Short mmCIF file of C-alpha atoms in Angstrom, two decimals:
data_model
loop_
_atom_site.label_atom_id
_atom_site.label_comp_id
_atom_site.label_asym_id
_atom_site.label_seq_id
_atom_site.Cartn_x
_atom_site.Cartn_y
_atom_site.Cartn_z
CA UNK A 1 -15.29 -26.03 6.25
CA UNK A 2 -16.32 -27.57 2.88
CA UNK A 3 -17.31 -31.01 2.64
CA UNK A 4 -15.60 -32.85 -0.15
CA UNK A 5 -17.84 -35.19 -1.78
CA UNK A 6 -16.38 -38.64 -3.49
CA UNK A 7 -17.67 -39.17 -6.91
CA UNK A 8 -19.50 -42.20 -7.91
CA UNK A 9 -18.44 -43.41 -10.76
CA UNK A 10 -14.92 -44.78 -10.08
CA UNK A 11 -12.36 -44.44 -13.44
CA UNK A 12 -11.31 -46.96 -15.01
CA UNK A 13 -8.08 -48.83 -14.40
CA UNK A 14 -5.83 -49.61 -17.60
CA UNK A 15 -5.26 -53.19 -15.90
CA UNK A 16 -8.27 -53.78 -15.87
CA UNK A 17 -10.99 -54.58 -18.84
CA UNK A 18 -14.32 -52.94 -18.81
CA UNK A 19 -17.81 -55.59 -18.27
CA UNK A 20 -20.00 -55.05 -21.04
CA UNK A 21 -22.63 -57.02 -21.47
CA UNK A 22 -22.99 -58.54 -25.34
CA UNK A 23 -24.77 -56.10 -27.82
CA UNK A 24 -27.75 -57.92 -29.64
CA UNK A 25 -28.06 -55.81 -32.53
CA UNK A 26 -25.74 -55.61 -35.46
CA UNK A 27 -24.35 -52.16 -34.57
CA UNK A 28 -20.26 -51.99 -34.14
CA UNK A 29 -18.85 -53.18 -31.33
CA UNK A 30 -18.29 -50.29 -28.60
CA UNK A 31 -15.09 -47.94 -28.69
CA UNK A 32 -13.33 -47.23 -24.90
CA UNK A 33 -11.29 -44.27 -24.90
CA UNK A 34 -8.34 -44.59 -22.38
CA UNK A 35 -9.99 -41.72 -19.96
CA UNK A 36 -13.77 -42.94 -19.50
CA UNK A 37 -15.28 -46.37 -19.43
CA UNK A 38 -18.20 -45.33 -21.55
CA UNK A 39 -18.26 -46.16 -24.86
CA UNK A 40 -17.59 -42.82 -27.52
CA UNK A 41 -18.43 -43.50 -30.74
CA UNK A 42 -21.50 -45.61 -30.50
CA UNK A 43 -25.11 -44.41 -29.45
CA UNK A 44 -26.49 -47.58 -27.30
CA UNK A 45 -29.58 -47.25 -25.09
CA UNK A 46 -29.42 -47.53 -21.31
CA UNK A 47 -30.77 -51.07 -21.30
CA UNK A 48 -27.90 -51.80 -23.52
CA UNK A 49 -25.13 -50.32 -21.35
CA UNK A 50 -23.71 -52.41 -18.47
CA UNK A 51 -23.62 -51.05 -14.63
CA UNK A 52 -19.84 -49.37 -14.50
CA UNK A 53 -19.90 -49.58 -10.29
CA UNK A 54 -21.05 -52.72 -8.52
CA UNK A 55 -24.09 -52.38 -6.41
CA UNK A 56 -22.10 -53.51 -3.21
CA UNK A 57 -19.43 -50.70 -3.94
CA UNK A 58 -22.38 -48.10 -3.75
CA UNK A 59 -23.72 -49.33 -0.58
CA UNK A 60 -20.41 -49.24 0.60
CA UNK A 61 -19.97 -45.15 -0.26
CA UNK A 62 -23.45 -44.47 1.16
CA UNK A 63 -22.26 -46.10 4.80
CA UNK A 64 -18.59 -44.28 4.16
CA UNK A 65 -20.68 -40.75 3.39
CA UNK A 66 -23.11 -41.58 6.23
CA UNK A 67 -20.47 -42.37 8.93
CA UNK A 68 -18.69 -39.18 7.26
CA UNK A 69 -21.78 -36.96 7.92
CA UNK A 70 -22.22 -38.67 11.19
CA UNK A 71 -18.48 -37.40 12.84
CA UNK A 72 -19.13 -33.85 11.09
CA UNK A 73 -22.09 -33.77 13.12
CA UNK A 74 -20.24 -34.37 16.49
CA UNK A 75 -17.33 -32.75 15.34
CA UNK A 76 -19.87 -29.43 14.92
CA UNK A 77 -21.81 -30.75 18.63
CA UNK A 78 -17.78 -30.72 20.03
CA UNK A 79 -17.26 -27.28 18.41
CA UNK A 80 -20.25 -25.51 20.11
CA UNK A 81 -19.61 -27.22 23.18
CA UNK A 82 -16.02 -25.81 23.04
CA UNK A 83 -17.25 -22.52 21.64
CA UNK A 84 -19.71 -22.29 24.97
CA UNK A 85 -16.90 -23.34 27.79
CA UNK A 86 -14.62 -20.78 26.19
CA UNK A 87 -17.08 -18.21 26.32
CA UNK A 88 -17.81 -19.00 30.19
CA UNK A 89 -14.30 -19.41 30.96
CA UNK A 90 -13.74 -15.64 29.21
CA UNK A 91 -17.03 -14.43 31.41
CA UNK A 92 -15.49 -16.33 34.69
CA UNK A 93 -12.36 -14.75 33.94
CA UNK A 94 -13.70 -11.37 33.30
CA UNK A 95 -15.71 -11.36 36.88
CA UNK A 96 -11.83 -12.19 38.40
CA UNK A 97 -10.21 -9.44 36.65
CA UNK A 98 -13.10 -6.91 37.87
CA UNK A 99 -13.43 -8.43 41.29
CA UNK A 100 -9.23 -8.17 41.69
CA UNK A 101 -9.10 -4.48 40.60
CA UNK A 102 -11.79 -3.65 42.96
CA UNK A 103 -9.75 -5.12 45.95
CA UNK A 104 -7.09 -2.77 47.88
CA UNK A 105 -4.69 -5.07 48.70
CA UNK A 106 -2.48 -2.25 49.79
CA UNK A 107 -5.18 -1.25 52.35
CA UNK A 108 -6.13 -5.19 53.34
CA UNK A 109 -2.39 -5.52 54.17
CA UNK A 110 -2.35 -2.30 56.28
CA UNK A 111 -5.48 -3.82 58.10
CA UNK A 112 -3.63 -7.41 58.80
CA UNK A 113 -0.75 -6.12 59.70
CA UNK A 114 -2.01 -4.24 62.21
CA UNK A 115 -3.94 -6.77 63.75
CA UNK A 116 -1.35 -9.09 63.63
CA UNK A 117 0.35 -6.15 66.37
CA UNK A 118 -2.48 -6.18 68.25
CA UNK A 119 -2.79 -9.81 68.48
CA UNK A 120 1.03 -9.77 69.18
CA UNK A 121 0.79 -7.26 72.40
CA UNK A 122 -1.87 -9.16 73.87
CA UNK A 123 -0.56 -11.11 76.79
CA UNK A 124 -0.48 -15.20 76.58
CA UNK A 125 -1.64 -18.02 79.13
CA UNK A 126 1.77 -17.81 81.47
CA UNK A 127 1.55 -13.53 81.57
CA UNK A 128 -1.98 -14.05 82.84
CA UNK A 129 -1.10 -17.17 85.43
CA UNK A 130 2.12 -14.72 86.42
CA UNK A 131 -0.50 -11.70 86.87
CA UNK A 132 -3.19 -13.65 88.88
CA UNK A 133 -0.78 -15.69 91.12
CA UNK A 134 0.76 -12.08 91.96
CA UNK A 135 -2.55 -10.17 92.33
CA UNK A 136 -3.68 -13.08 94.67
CA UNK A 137 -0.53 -12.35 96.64
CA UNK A 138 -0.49 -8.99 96.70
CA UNK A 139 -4.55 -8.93 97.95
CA UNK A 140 -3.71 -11.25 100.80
CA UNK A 141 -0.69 -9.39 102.49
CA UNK A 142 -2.37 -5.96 102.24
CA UNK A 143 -5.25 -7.62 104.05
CA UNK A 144 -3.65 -9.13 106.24
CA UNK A 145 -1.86 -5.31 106.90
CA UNK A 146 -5.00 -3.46 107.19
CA UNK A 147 -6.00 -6.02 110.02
CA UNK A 148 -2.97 -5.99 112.28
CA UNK A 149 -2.13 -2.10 111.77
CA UNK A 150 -5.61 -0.93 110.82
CA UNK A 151 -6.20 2.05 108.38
CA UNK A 152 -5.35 5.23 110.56
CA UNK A 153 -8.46 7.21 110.77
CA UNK A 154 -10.75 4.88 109.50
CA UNK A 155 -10.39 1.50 110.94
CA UNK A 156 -8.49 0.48 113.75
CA UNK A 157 -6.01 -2.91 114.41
CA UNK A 158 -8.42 -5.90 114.55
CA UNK A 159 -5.50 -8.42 115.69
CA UNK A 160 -3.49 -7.96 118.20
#
């Protein structure tokens, strides 16, 4: 990006006169072209020549050019910090893209599904109160059988 510098003499405006100070000497009064504020014709020294730009005016392009320079410089601090998130976002993005084709989501779905089954077929609370309430029944009336009638051969009738 170039910089584009403002020059610092100003042209002058037809509206408006030129300052020059009075000459001294008895050389011919100064000739302004239309173009340039500085006299043509005549050769004057530089004590003779008036200021074309106000001293206030030049302070005030020095603060323009250094509040200029000042948002280039954070406009180039915004760039790099830009320029160093993209870069991490591309790296971040990269490790995604790497970590994704490495998975088998074919095979991880396989694996789910079939637990899901197997979670599935095992029984719940009521099966289990069903299955304990009927092995609990079950136990008692074969005891209960195996006391009056005995086991033939091995045990005999314990109630009468």
């Amino acid at each position: 990006m170039s910089k584009i510098e403002p020059t610092v003499t100003a042209p002058a405006k037809p509206a408006e006169p030129a300052a020059v100070e009075p000459v001294t000497t008895q050389s011919p009064p100064p000739v302004f072209s239309q173009a340039s504020p500085v006299p043509v014709s005549v050769p004057v020294s530089a004590s003779e020549v008036a200021p074309v730009t106000e001293p206030r005016k030049l302070d005030q392009l020095s603060r323009i050019e250094e509040k200029a320079a000042r948002i280039e410089e954070k406009f180039a601090r915004y760039e790099a910090i830009l320029t160093r998130a993209e870069a991490s976002l591309e790296r971040s993005a990269q490790k995604v893209e790497t970590a994704t084709g490495a998975m088998d989501f074919a095979g991880i779905r396989q694996e789910v599904t079939a637990l899901r089954y197997r979670v599935d077929s095992t029984p719940r609370a009521g099966t289990l109160f069903v299955t304990a309430i009927v092995t609990a029944l079950l136990t008692v009336l074969l005891t209960v059988l195996v006391l009056k009638f005995g086991v033939p051969g091995l045990v005999p009738s314990l109630l009468p």
